[in-house]
CSV table of C-alpha atoms in Angstrom, one decimal:
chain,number,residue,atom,x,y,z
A,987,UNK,CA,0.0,0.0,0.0
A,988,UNK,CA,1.7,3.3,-1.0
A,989,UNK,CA,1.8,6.5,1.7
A,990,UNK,CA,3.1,9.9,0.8
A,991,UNK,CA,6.4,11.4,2.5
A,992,UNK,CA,5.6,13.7,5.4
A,993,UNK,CA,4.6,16.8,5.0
A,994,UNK,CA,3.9,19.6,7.8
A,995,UNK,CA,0.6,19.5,9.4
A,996,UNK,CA,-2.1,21.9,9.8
A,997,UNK,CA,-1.3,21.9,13.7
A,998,UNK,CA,2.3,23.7,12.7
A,999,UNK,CA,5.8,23.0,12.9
A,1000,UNK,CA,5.4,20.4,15.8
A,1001,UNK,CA,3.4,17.8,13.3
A,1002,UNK,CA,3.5,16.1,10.4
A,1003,UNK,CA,0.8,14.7,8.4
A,1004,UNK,CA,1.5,11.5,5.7
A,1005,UNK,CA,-1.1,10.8,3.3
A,1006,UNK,CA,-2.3,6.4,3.2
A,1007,UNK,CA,-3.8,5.8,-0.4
A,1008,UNK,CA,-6.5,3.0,0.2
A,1009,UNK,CA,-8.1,0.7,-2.0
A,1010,UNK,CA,-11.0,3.1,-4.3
A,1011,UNK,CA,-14.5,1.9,-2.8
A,1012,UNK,CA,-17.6,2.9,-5.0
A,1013,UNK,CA,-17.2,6.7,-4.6
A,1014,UNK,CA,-13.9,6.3,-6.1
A,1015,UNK,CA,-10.5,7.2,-4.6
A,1016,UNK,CA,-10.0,6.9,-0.8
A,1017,UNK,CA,-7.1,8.7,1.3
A,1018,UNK,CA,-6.8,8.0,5.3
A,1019,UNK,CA,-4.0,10.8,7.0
A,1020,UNK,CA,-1.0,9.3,9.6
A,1021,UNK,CA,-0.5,12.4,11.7
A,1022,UNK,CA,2.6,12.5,14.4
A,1023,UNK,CA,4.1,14.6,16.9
A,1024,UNK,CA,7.4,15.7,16.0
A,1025,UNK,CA,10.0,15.9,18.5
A,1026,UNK,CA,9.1,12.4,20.3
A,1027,UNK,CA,12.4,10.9,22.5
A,1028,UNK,CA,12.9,8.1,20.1
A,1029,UNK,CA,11.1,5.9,22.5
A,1030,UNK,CA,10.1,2.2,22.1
A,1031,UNK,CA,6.5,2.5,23.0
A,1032,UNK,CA,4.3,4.5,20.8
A,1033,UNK,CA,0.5,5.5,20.9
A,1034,UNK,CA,-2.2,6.0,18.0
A,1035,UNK,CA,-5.2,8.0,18.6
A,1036,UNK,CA,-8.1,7.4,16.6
A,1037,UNK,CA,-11.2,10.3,16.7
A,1038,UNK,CA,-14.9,10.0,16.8
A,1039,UNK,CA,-18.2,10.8,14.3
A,1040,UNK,CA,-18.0,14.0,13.2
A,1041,UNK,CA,-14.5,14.6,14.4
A,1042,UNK,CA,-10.5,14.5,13.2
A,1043,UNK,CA,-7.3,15.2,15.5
A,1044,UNK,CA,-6.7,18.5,17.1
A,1045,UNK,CA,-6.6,18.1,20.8
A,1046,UNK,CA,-2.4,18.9,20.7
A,1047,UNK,CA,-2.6,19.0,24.8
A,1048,UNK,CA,-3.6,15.1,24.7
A,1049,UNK,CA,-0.7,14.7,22.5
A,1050,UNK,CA,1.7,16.5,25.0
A,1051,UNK,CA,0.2,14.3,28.0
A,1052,UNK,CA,1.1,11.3,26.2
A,1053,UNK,CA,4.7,12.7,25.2
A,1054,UNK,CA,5.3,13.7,28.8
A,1055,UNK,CA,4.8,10.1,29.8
A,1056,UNK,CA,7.5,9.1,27.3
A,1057,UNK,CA,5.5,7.6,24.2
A,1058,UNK,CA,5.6,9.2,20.3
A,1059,UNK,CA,2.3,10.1,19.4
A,1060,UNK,CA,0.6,9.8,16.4
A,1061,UNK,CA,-3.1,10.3,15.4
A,1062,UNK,CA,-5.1,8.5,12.4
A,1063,UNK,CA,-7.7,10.6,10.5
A,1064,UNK,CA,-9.8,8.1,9.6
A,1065,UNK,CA,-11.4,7.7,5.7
A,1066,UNK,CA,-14.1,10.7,4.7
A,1067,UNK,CA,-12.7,12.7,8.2
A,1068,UNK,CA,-11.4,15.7,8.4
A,1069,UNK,CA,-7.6,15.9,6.8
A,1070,UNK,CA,-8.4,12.4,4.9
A,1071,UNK,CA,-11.9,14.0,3.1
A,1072,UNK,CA,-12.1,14.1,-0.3
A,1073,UNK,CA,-14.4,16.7,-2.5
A,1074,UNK,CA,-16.3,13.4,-4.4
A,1075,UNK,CA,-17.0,11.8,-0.8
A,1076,UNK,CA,-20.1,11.8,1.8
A,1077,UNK,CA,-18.3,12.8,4.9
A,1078,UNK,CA,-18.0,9.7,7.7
A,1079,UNK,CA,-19.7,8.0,5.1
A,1080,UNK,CA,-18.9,4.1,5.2
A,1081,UNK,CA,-21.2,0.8,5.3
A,1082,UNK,CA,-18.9,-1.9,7.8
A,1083,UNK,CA,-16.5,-0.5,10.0
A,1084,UNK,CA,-14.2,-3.5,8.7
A,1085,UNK,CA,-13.6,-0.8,6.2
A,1086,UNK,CA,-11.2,0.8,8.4
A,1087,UNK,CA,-9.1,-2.0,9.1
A,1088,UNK,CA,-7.1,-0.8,5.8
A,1089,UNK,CA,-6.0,2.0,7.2
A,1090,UNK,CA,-5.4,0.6,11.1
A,1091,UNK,CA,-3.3,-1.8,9.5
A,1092,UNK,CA,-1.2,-0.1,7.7
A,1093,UNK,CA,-1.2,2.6,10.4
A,1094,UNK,CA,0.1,0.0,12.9
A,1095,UNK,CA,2.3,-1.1,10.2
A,1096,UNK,CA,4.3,2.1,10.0
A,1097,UNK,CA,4.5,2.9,14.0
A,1098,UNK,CA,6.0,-0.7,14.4
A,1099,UNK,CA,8.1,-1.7,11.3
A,1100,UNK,CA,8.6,1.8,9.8
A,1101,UNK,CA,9.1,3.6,12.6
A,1102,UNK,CA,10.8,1.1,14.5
A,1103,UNK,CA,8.6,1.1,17.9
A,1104,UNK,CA,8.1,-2.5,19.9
A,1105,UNK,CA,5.3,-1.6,21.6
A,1106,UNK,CA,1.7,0.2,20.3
A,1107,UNK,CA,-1.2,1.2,22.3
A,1108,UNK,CA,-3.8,2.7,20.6
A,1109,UNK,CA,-6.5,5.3,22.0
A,1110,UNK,CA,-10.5,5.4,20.6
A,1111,UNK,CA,-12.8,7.8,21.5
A,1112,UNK,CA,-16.5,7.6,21.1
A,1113,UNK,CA,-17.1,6.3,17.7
A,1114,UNK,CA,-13.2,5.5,17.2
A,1115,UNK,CA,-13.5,4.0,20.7
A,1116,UNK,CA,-16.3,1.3,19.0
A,1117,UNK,CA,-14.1,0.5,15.7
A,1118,UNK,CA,-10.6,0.0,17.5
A,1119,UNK,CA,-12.1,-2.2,19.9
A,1120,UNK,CA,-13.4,-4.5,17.4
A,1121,UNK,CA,-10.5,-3.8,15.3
A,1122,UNK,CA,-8.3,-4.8,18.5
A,1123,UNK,CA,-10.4,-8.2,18.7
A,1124,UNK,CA,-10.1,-9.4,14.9
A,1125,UNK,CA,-6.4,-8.9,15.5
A,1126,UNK,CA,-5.7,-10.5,18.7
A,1127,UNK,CA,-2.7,-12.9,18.9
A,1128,UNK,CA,-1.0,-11.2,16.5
A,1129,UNK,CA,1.0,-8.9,18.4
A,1130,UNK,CA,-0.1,-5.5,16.9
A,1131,UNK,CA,-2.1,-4.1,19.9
A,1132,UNK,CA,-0.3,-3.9,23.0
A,1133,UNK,CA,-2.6,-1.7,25.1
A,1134,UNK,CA,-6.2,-0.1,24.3
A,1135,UNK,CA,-7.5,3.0,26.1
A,1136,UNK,CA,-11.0,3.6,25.4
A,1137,UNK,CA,-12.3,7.6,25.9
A,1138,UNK,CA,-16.5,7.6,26.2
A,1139,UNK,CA,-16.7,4.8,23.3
A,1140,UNK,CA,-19.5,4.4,21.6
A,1141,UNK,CA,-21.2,0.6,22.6
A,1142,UNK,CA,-25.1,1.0,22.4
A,1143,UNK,CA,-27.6,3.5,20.9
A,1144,UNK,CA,-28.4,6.1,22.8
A,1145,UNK,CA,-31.8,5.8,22.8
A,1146,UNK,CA,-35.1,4.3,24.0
A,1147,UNK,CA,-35.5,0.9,24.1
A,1148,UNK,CA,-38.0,0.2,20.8
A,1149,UNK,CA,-35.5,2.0,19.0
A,1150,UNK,CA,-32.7,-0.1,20.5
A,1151,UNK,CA,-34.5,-3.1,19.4
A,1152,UNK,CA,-37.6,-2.5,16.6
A,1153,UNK,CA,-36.2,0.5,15.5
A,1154,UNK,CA,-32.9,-0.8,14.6
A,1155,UNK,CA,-34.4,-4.0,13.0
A,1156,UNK,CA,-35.5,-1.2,10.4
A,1157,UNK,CA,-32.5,0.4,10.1
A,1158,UNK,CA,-31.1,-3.1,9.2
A,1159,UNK,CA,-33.7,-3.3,6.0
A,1160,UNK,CA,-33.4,0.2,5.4
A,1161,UNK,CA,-30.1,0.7,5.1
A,1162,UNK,CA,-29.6,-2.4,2.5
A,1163,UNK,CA,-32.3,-1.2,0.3
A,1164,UNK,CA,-31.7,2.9,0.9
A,1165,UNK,CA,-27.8,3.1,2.4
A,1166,UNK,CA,-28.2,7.0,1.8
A,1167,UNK,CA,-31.5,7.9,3.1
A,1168,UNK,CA,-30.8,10.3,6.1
A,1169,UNK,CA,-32.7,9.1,9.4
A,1170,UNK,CA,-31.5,11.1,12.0
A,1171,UNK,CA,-28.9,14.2,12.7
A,1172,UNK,CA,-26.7,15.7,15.3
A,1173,UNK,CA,-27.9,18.8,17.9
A,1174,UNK,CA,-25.7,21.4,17.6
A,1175,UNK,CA,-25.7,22.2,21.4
A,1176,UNK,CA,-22.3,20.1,21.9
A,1177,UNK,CA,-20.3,21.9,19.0
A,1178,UNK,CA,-21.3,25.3,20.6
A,1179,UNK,CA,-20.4,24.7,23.6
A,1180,UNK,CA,-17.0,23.0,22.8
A,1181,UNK,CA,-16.1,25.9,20.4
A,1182,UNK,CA,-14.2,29.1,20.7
A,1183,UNK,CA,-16.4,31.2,18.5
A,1184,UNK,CA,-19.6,30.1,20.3
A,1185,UNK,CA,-17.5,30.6,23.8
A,1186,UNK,CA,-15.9,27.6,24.2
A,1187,UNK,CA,-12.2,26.4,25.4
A,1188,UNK,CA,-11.5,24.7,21.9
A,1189,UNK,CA,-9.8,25.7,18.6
A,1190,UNK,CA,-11.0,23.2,15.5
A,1191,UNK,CA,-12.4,23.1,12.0
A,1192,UNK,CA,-15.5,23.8,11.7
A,1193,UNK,CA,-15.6,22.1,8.1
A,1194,UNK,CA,-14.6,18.5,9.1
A,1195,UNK,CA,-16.5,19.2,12.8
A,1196,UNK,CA,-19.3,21.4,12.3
A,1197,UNK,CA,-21.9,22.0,15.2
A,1198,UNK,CA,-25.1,19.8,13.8
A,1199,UNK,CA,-22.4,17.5,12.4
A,1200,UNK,CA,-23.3,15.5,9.2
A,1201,UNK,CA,-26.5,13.9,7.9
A,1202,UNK,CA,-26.7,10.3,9.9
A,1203,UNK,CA,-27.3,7.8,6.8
A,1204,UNK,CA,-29.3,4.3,7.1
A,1205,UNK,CA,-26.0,2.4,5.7
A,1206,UNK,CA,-23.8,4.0,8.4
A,1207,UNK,CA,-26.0,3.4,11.2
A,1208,UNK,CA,-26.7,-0.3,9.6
A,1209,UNK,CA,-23.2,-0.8,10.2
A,1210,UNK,CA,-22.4,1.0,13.7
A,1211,UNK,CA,-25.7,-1.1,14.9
A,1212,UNK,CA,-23.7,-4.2,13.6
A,1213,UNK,CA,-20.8,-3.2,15.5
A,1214,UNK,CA,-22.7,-3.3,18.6
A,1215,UNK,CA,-24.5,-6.1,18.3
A,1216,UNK,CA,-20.9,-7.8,18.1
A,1217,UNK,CA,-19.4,-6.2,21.0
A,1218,UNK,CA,-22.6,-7.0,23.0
A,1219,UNK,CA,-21.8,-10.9,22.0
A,1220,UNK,CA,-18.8,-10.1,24.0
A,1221,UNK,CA,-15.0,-9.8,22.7
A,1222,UNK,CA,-12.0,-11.6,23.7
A,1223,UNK,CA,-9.4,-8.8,23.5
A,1224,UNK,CA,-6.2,-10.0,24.6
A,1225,UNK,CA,-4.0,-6.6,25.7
A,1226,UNK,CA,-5.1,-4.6,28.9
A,1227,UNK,CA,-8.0,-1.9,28.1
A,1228,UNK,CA,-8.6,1.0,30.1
A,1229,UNK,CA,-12.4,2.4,29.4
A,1230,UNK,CA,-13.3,5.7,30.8
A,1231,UNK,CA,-16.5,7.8,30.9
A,1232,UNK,CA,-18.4,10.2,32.5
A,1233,UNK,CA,-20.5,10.0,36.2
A,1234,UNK,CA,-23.4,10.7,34.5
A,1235,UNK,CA,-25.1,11.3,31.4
A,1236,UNK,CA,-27.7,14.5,30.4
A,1237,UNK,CA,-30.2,15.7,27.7
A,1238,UNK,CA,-28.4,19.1,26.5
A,1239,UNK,CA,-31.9,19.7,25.2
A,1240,UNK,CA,-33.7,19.0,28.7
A,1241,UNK,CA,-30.7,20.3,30.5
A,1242,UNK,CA,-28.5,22.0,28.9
A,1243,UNK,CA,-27.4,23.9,32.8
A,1244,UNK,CA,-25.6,20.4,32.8
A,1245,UNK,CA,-23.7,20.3,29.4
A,1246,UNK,CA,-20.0,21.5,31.0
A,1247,UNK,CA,-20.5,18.3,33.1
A,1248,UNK,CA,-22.1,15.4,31.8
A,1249,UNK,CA,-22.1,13.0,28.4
A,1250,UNK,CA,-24.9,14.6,26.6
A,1251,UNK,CA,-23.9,12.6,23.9
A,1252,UNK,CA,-23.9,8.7,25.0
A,1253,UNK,CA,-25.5,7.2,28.2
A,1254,UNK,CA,-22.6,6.3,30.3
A,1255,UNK,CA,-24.6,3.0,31.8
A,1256,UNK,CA,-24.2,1.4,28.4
A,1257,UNK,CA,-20.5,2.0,28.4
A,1258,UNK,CA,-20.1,0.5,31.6
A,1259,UNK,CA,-22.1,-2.1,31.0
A,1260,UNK,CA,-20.1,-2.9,27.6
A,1261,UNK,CA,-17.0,-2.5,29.3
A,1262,UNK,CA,-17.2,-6.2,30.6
A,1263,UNK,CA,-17.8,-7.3,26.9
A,1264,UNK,CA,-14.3,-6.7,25.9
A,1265,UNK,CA,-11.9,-8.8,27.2
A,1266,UNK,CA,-10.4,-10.3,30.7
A,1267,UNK,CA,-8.3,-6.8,32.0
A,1268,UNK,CA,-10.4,-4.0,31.9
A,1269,UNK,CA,-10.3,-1.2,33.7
A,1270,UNK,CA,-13.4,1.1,34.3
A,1271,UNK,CA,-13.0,4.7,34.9
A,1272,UNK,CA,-15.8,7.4,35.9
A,1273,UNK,CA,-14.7,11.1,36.0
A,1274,UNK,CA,-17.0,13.0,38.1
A,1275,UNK,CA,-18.3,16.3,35.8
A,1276,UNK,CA,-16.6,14.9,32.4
A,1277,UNK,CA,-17.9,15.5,29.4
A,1278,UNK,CA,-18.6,13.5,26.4
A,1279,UNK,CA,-14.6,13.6,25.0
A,1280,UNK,CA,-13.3,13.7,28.8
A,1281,UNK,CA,-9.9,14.8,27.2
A,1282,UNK,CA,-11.7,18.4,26.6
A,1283,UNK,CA,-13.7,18.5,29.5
A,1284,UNK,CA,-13.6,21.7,32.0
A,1285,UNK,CA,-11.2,21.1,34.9
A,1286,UNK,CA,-10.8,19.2,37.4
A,1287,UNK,CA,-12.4,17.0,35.6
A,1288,UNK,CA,-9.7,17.1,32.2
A,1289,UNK,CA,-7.0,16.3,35.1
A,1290,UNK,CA,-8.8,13.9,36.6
A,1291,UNK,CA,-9.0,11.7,33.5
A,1292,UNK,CA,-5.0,12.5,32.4
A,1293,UNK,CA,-3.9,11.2,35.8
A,1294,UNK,CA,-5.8,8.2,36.0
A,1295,UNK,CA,-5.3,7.5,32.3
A,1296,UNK,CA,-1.7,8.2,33.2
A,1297,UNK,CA,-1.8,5.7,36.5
A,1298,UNK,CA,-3.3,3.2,34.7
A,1299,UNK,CA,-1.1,2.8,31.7
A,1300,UNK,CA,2.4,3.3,33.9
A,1301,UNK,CA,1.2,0.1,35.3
A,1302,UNK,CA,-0.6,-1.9,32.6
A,1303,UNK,CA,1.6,-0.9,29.5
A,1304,UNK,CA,4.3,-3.1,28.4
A,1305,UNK,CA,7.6,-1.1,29.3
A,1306,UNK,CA,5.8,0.9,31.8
């Protein structure tokens, strides 16, 4: 599979961004983006962080916590995200999130043979937190994966029970005869309050992460409903994971007094309840007044998360 040379990143002089040409799929050419912290100590142990729906790299502090505790970073922009989107392609659009084991691969190719490190953890959040944990499973015994850290992943619907169950039993039949007919989309309450212009603590894109994200299509929810329905069969992950969420989950619609403290985004309960689904050593975190990407959630509860995170993998990380 051929990748471009490095080139610097969008983030500045302290990143660099390589270009993975995948395999065309039926909207024609496909692209994922390797980004990596420049600068790293040359260590053995490396970590690859891999972003959410509606979402792409730019939290540089979570790079720098990760540096600090003496791994080289690097971030994958998945297919149809941010730095990896194409003008011909339907943003986030894909219809089995086996899809992104191209670009996994041969991410965790380069960071191991390439780049010469021995030992890999990777890092999902949300929707990334869903894919690399199946993506962790269907590679177990292989050596790749030597750690996964899982940041408010995605693991059930959040939603009422007939929509859990009868609801996504047309989503199923739906999205094989009508893949692109939209069923649902995001609020925009989350973006605002995350970004800068709207008063918000964060700096990011609003192209690739725009407040009332992208339409949600019948094929892409076919397949993230797929993807639960296997984690929920239970996983046999063989590396350590660490899972972490928030205390408690909101409606930023019913309550949006709560939204600088709570996942307004996914009910915690299912994540803790899929935690035990993934493998035999997991370890489940709750931040008190988190948010729904706990790495940009108000302090203390953004320190909280680093310094357990932090605990967990000095202990549980190969090399630690």
């Amino acid at each position: 599979m051929p990748a471009g040379p490095e080139t610097d990143d969008i983030l500045g002089a302290d990143y660099a961004a390589r270009t993975l040409f995948l395999k065309p799929d039926a909207e024609g050419d496909v692209v994922a983006t390797l980004v990596r912290r420049r600068g790293g100590a040359g260590s053995s142990r490396a970590v690859l962080y891999v972003h959410g729906f509606v979402d792409y790299f730019f939290q540089a502090h979570l790079a720098d916590a990760w540096a600090a505790a003496g791994y080289d970073f690097y971030a994958l922009d998945l297919r149809k995200y941010g730095r990896s989107t194409l003008g011909h392609q339907t943003p986030n659009y894909i219809t089995s999130l086996e899809e992104y084991d191209e670009e996994l691969d041969e991410a965790a190719r380069i960071i191991r043979d390439d780049d010469g490190h021995s030992v890999l953890a990777v890092m999902g959040h949300s929707t990334g937190g869903l894919i690399t944990s199946l993506w962790a499973n269907r590679r177990r015994g292989r050596g790749i994966v030597d750690a996964l850290v899982l940041n408010s992943p995605w693991f059930d619907l959040n939603a009422s029970l007939f929509q859990r169950t009868i609801g996504t039993a047309a989503v199923h039949r739906l999205g094989t005869l009508q893949p692109r007919r939209q069923v649902s989309s995001l609020g925009p309450a989350y973006g605002r309050y995350l970004h800068v212009d709207s008063g918000g603590s964060w700096q990011y894109d609003l192209a690739w992460k725009p407040h009332g994200g992208f339409p949600v299509l019948a094929g892409w929810l076919r397949a993230i409903r797929r993807g639960h329905a296997e984690l929920a069969r239970g996983l046999r992950i063989d590396c350590p994971v660490f899972v972490a969420c928030s205390d408690a989950s909101s409606s930023a619609l019913r309550e949006p007094g709560r939204i600088d403290s709570t996942d307004v985004v996914l009910n915690v309960s299912h994540i803790a309840r899929g935690a035990v689904k993934l493998g035999r050593s997991v370890m489940l975190v709750r931040v008190q007044g988190g948010i729904h990407d706990l790495a940009l959630s108000p302090e203390p509860a953004r320190s909280e998360f680093f310094g357990e995170l932090m605990r967990w993998q000095a202990g549980y990380v190969p090399g630690g």
